[in-house]
């Protein structure tokens, strides 16, 4: 039986996911593939490298550093989340990511990115985090506060703009069971958007503007689909019971830890139910 794991994004709400995954590590929950988006990708890599607590640790340590996430970084570089500090210096020098353990896990790891020219989601497979770091950066490159990420002549932004919760792609990989970790509560739905800012700042990418402007609709439709799949016993979902008291780019270390702890506790509470789901043919 093949088990897949799908991780939603959501900026620092992703520390809820990090807490869930660390609880998985504690009890030895294994998966055969992982599909991630944005913060789900950035924090999900630590699950496969077995680095319990790393996501919370480095975020608490650096979150108030102006060279990590700040308005100053945005004004200087065009990226609110600083490229050099967040994606290179921290994982390669200051809180080193264990690429060897990640590779030895043998678990296929996919991130979701949005191709600006086609307006479509793409799902590159990450074999070497350091060598393919720009895909992780692209997956979490929020529009307006991030520069476009160019890889092999293609231009990308945040994967959540086109596929916020990639359950369909995960299903296409042939998993028998799917675990989905969300960072919004059951009753959350995105509000309609005019797409005016996308048309203003990305007018040279009309296909992207069209799909990004309808993101709320695609997201809400996906949530409804997930609920139906959950009710049918096709997937197992872990989500917060209420909206998380944290901003997308939250800079309060105590709030970050509270969100992480909630995810850890929710995961512990659901472990017996999850194990039953995984054991059911």
Tab-separated table of C-alpha atoms in Angstrom:
chain	number	residue	atom	x	y	z
A	1	UNK	CA	0.000	0.000	0.000
A	2	UNK	CA	1.379	3.402	-1.020
A	3	UNK	CA	0.714	6.394	1.234
A	4	UNK	CA	0.926	9.959	-0.065
A	5	UNK	CA	1.176	13.183	1.921
A	6	UNK	CA	-0.147	16.561	0.721
A	7	UNK	CA	0.920	19.787	2.446
A	8	UNK	CA	-0.901	23.092	2.005
A	9	UNK	CA	1.024	26.371	2.262
A	10	UNK	CA	0.076	29.546	4.091
A	11	UNK	CA	3.247	31.342	5.129
A	12	UNK	CA	3.891	31.046	8.860
A	13	UNK	CA	0.666	29.072	9.239
A	14	UNK	CA	2.896	26.336	7.854
A	15	UNK	CA	4.397	25.944	11.323
A	16	UNK	CA	1.137	24.184	12.189
A	17	UNK	CA	2.117	21.643	9.534
A	18	UNK	CA	5.638	21.466	10.974
A	19	UNK	CA	4.152	20.538	14.344
A	20	UNK	CA	1.999	17.815	12.786
A	21	UNK	CA	4.994	16.371	10.938
A	22	UNK	CA	7.202	16.350	14.019
A	23	UNK	CA	4.531	14.318	15.807
A	24	UNK	CA	4.636	11.926	12.834
A	25	UNK	CA	8.405	11.611	13.257
A	26	UNK	CA	7.999	10.793	16.936
A	27	UNK	CA	5.810	7.774	16.214
A	28	UNK	CA	7.363	6.679	12.936
A	29	UNK	CA	4.601	7.552	10.472
A	30	UNK	CA	6.025	6.783	7.014
A	31	UNK	CA	4.894	7.947	3.579
A	32	UNK	CA	5.794	6.909	0.026
A	33	UNK	CA	5.580	10.344	-1.564
A	34	UNK	CA	5.034	13.974	-0.629
A	35	UNK	CA	3.400	16.783	-2.637
A	36	UNK	CA	3.803	20.264	-1.207
A	37	UNK	CA	3.045	23.919	-1.825
A	38	UNK	CA	4.841	27.060	-0.658
A	39	UNK	CA	5.478	26.911	3.108
A	40	UNK	CA	4.401	23.277	2.991
A	41	UNK	CA	7.422	22.673	0.772
A	42	UNK	CA	9.847	24.716	2.874
A	43	UNK	CA	8.863	22.978	6.105
A	44	UNK	CA	8.042	19.576	4.598
A	45	UNK	CA	11.622	18.892	3.553
A	46	UNK	CA	12.531	18.573	7.227
A	47	UNK	CA	10.150	15.636	7.590
A	48	UNK	CA	12.068	13.662	5.001
A	49	UNK	CA	15.454	14.657	6.427
A	50	UNK	CA	14.221	13.692	9.894
A	51	UNK	CA	15.172	17.057	11.393
A	52	UNK	CA	12.619	17.304	14.155
A	53	UNK	CA	12.051	20.864	15.383
A	54	UNK	CA	14.219	22.510	12.734
A	55	UNK	CA	11.470	24.595	11.106
A	56	UNK	CA	10.407	26.112	14.419
A	57	UNK	CA	13.988	26.542	15.621
A	58	UNK	CA	15.347	28.612	12.761
A	59	UNK	CA	12.192	30.673	12.392
A	60	UNK	CA	12.188	31.624	16.074
A	61	UNK	CA	15.904	32.412	15.878
A	62	UNK	CA	15.796	34.625	12.790
A	63	UNK	CA	12.229	35.901	12.450
A	64	UNK	CA	13.098	39.383	13.777
A	65	UNK	CA	16.306	39.631	11.775
A	66	UNK	CA	15.837	42.337	9.147
A	67	UNK	CA	17.972	40.271	6.781
A	68	UNK	CA	15.486	37.364	6.913
A	69	UNK	CA	11.974	38.703	6.386
A	70	UNK	CA	11.435	42.454	6.366
A	71	UNK	CA	10.203	45.518	4.555
A	72	UNK	CA	13.833	46.562	4.255
A	73	UNK	CA	14.632	43.383	2.337
A	74	UNK	CA	11.688	44.065	0.022
A	75	UNK	CA	12.836	47.633	-0.630
A	76	UNK	CA	16.420	46.538	-1.294
A	77	UNK	CA	15.881	43.323	-3.246
A	78	UNK	CA	12.225	43.104	-4.278
A	79	UNK	CA	11.778	40.101	-1.978
A	80	UNK	CA	10.131	40.420	1.427
A	81	UNK	CA	11.623	37.017	2.254
A	82	UNK	CA	15.306	37.594	1.605
A	83	UNK	CA	16.651	35.204	-1.013
A	84	UNK	CA	20.233	34.896	0.209
A	85	UNK	CA	19.467	34.670	3.915
A	86	UNK	CA	16.338	32.500	3.872
A	87	UNK	CA	17.148	30.067	1.083
A	88	UNK	CA	20.926	29.828	1.145
A	89	UNK	CA	22.687	31.122	4.266
A	90	UNK	CA	20.329	29.556	6.819
A	91	UNK	CA	20.067	26.033	5.319
A	92	UNK	CA	23.697	25.911	4.204
A	93	UNK	CA	25.473	27.625	7.110
A	94	UNK	CA	23.384	28.737	10.093
A	95	UNK	CA	20.966	25.818	10.602
A	96	UNK	CA	22.177	23.245	8.118
A	97	UNK	CA	19.663	21.159	6.223
A	98	UNK	CA	20.581	17.456	6.080
A	99	UNK	CA	20.568	16.795	2.339
A	100	UNK	CA	22.139	13.363	2.822
A	101	UNK	CA	19.320	12.184	5.095
A	102	UNK	CA	16.753	13.699	2.726
A	103	UNK	CA	18.203	11.701	-0.178
A	104	UNK	CA	18.502	8.525	1.864
A	105	UNK	CA	14.793	8.670	2.738
A	106	UNK	CA	14.098	7.606	-0.851
A	107	UNK	CA	10.728	9.386	-0.717
A	108	UNK	CA	9.752	11.330	-3.874
A	109	UNK	CA	9.241	14.986	-2.962
A	110	UNK	CA	7.305	17.324	-5.249
A	111	UNK	CA	6.790	21.067	-4.980
A	112	UNK	CA	4.126	23.108	-6.739
A	113	UNK	CA	5.040	26.196	-8.770
A	114	UNK	CA	3.034	28.497	-11.028
A	115	UNK	CA	4.296	29.106	-14.563
A	116	UNK	CA	3.516	32.746	-15.364
A	117	UNK	CA	3.508	32.333	-19.134
A	118	UNK	CA	1.178	29.307	-19.251
A	119	UNK	CA	-0.863	30.122	-16.157
A	120	UNK	CA	-0.531	26.467	-15.133
A	121	UNK	CA	0.777	24.642	-12.109
A	122	UNK	CA	3.911	22.535	-12.481
A	123	UNK	CA	5.186	19.910	-10.055
A	124	UNK	CA	8.977	19.511	-10.200
A	125	UNK	CA	10.431	16.587	-8.258
A	126	UNK	CA	13.167	17.633	-5.868
A	127	UNK	CA	16.079	15.218	-5.620
A	128	UNK	CA	18.683	17.604	-4.213
A	129	UNK	CA	17.381	20.493	-2.118
A	130	UNK	CA	20.502	22.655	-2.412
A	131	UNK	CA	20.858	22.178	-6.163
A	132	UNK	CA	17.135	22.798	-6.749
A	133	UNK	CA	16.587	25.484	-4.116
A	134	UNK	CA	15.190	27.924	-6.666
A	135	UNK	CA	12.174	25.635	-7.148
A	136	UNK	CA	11.464	25.793	-3.415
A	137	UNK	CA	11.879	29.552	-3.560
A	138	UNK	CA	9.550	29.767	-6.558
A	139	UNK	CA	6.930	27.638	-4.818
A	140	UNK	CA	6.753	30.181	-2.002
A	141	UNK	CA	7.338	33.405	-3.981
A	142	UNK	CA	4.256	35.428	-3.098
A	143	UNK	CA	3.158	37.862	-5.808
A	144	UNK	CA	3.808	41.584	-5.336
A	145	UNK	CA	6.263	41.038	-2.468
A	146	UNK	CA	8.547	38.648	-4.375
A	147	UNK	CA	10.456	38.924	-7.590
A	148	UNK	CA	9.628	36.478	-10.355
A	149	UNK	CA	11.865	33.400	-10.122
A	150	UNK	CA	13.387	32.336	-13.445
A	151	UNK	CA	14.539	28.725	-13.861
A	152	UNK	CA	15.764	27.332	-17.177
A	153	UNK	CA	14.163	30.235	-19.021
A	154	UNK	CA	10.758	29.761	-17.371
A	155	UNK	CA	9.204	32.292	-14.996
A	156	UNK	CA	7.539	31.204	-11.784
A	157	UNK	CA	5.677	32.406	-8.701
A	158	UNK	CA	3.933	30.789	-5.727
A	159	UNK	CA	2.386	27.407	-6.537
A	160	UNK	CA	-0.594	28.197	-4.336
A	161	UNK	CA	-1.851	30.625	-6.966
A	162	UNK	CA	-2.840	27.761	-9.259
A	163	UNK	CA	-3.036	24.674	-7.024
A	164	UNK	CA	-3.260	25.527	-3.339
A	165	UNK	CA	-3.971	21.959	-2.219
A	166	UNK	CA	-2.683	19.557	-4.917
A	167	UNK	CA	-4.772	16.479	-4.084
A	168	UNK	CA	-5.529	15.762	-7.746
A	169	UNK	CA	-1.850	15.664	-8.656
A	170	UNK	CA	-1.156	13.462	-5.641
A	171	UNK	CA	-3.924	11.083	-6.711
A	172	UNK	CA	-2.424	10.922	-10.189
A	173	UNK	CA	0.745	9.470	-8.652
A	174	UNK	CA	-1.159	6.326	-7.717
A	175	UNK	CA	-1.239	6.460	-3.927
A	176	UNK	CA	-3.658	4.107	-2.191
A	177	UNK	CA	-4.022	6.414	0.810
A	178	UNK	CA	-3.660	10.175	1.125
A	179	UNK	CA	-2.940	12.223	4.229
A	180	UNK	CA	-3.722	15.927	3.717
A	181	UNK	CA	-2.514	18.600	6.144
A	182	UNK	CA	-4.342	21.915	5.876
A	183	UNK	CA	-3.628	25.213	7.605
A	184	UNK	CA	-7.176	26.591	7.552
A	185	UNK	CA	-10.208	25.330	9.499
A	186	UNK	CA	-13.099	23.391	7.987
A	187	UNK	CA	-15.336	26.420	7.431
A	188	UNK	CA	-12.705	28.645	5.793
A	189	UNK	CA	-13.362	29.821	2.248
A	190	UNK	CA	-11.508	32.479	0.274
A	191	UNK	CA	-13.398	35.652	-0.578
A	192	UNK	CA	-13.939	36.696	-4.171
A	193	UNK	CA	-11.228	38.908	-5.649
A	194	UNK	CA	-11.364	41.318	-8.570
A	195	UNK	CA	-7.823	40.456	-9.648
A	196	UNK	CA	-7.112	44.153	-10.189
A	197	UNK	CA	-3.595	44.037	-8.738
A	198	UNK	CA	-2.683	41.021	-10.856
A	199	UNK	CA	-3.857	42.848	-13.989
A	200	UNK	CA	-1.911	45.926	-12.955
A	201	UNK	CA	1.430	44.301	-12.105
A	202	UNK	CA	1.425	41.181	-14.299
A	203	UNK	CA	-0.365	42.387	-17.427
A	204	UNK	CA	2.338	40.886	-19.673
A	205	UNK	CA	1.278	37.435	-18.436
A	206	UNK	CA	-2.434	37.325	-19.301
A	207	UNK	CA	-2.845	33.572	-18.712
A	208	UNK	CA	-1.407	33.961	-15.238
A	209	UNK	CA	-3.642	36.956	-14.518
A	210	UNK	CA	-6.715	34.983	-15.570
A	211	UNK	CA	-6.040	31.978	-13.357
A	212	UNK	CA	-4.679	33.945	-10.383
A	213	UNK	CA	-7.751	36.189	-10.407
A	214	UNK	CA	-9.929	33.102	-9.978
A	215	UNK	CA	-7.766	31.558	-7.295
A	216	UNK	CA	-10.502	31.959	-4.674
A	217	UNK	CA	-12.881	29.904	-6.809
A	218	UNK	CA	-10.374	27.117	-7.455
A	219	UNK	CA	-9.416	27.025	-3.788
A	220	UNK	CA	-12.992	26.842	-2.553
A	221	UNK	CA	-13.856	24.134	-5.098
A	222	UNK	CA	-10.850	22.110	-3.942
A	223	UNK	CA	-11.882	22.450	-0.305
A	224	UNK	CA	-15.356	21.146	-1.143
A	225	UNK	CA	-13.823	18.228	-3.034
A	226	UNK	CA	-11.574	17.423	-0.069
A	227	UNK	CA	-14.568	17.402	2.275
A	228	UNK	CA	-16.402	14.946	-0.001
A	229	UNK	CA	-13.328	12.714	-0.232
A	230	UNK	CA	-12.895	12.864	3.523
A	231	UNK	CA	-16.510	11.912	4.157
A	232	UNK	CA	-16.120	8.983	1.746
A	233	UNK	CA	-13.052	7.763	3.638
A	234	UNK	CA	-10.793	8.312	0.624
A	235	UNK	CA	-8.377	10.645	2.418
A	236	UNK	CA	-7.437	11.586	5.961
A	237	UNK	CA	-7.289	15.297	6.782
A	238	UNK	CA	-5.617	17.093	9.678
A	239	UNK	CA	-6.611	20.752	10.014
A	240	UNK	CA	-6.874	23.323	12.808
A	241	UNK	CA	-10.295	23.610	14.410
A	242	UNK	CA	-10.155	27.411	14.291
A	243	UNK	CA	-8.300	30.034	12.286
A	244	UNK	CA	-4.683	30.222	13.387
A	245	UNK	CA	-3.779	33.372	15.300
A	246	UNK	CA	-0.781	34.143	13.147
A	247	UNK	CA	-0.151	36.351	10.129
A	248	UNK	CA	1.234	34.977	6.884
A	249	UNK	CA	4.558	36.693	7.605
A	250	UNK	CA	4.242	36.700	11.398
A	251	UNK	CA	7.278	38.039	13.293
A	252	UNK	CA	6.327	37.183	16.880
A	253	UNK	CA	8.341	34.104	18.008
A	254	UNK	CA	5.810	33.235	20.713
A	255	UNK	CA	2.966	33.123	18.203
A	256	UNK	CA	5.056	30.945	15.900
A	257	UNK	CA	5.656	28.474	18.717
A	258	UNK	CA	1.967	28.484	19.660
A	259	UNK	CA	0.949	27.544	16.109
A	260	UNK	CA	3.589	24.800	15.979
A	261	UNK	CA	2.458	23.429	19.337
A	262	UNK	CA	-1.163	23.373	18.212
A	263	UNK	CA	-0.229	21.343	15.153
A	264	UNK	CA	1.814	18.939	17.272
A	265	UNK	CA	-1.032	18.466	19.752
A	266	UNK	CA	-3.687	18.059	17.041
A	267	UNK	CA	-1.531	15.414	15.389
A	268	UNK	CA	-1.037	13.521	18.642
A	269	UNK	CA	-4.757	13.599	19.296
A	270	UNK	CA	-5.525	12.145	15.881
A	271	UNK	CA	-2.811	9.497	15.685
A	272	UNK	CA	-5.010	6.524	16.621
A	273	UNK	CA	-7.614	7.550	14.057
A	274	UNK	CA	-4.933	8.105	11.430
A	275	UNK	CA	-3.354	4.721	12.082
A	276	UNK	CA	-6.779	3.096	11.714
A	277	UNK	CA	-7.261	4.845	8.366
A	278	UNK	CA	-3.856	3.678	7.153
A	279	UNK	CA	-4.537	0.117	8.269
A	280	UNK	CA	-7.928	-0.108	6.555
A	281	UNK	CA	-7.906	-1.827	3.165
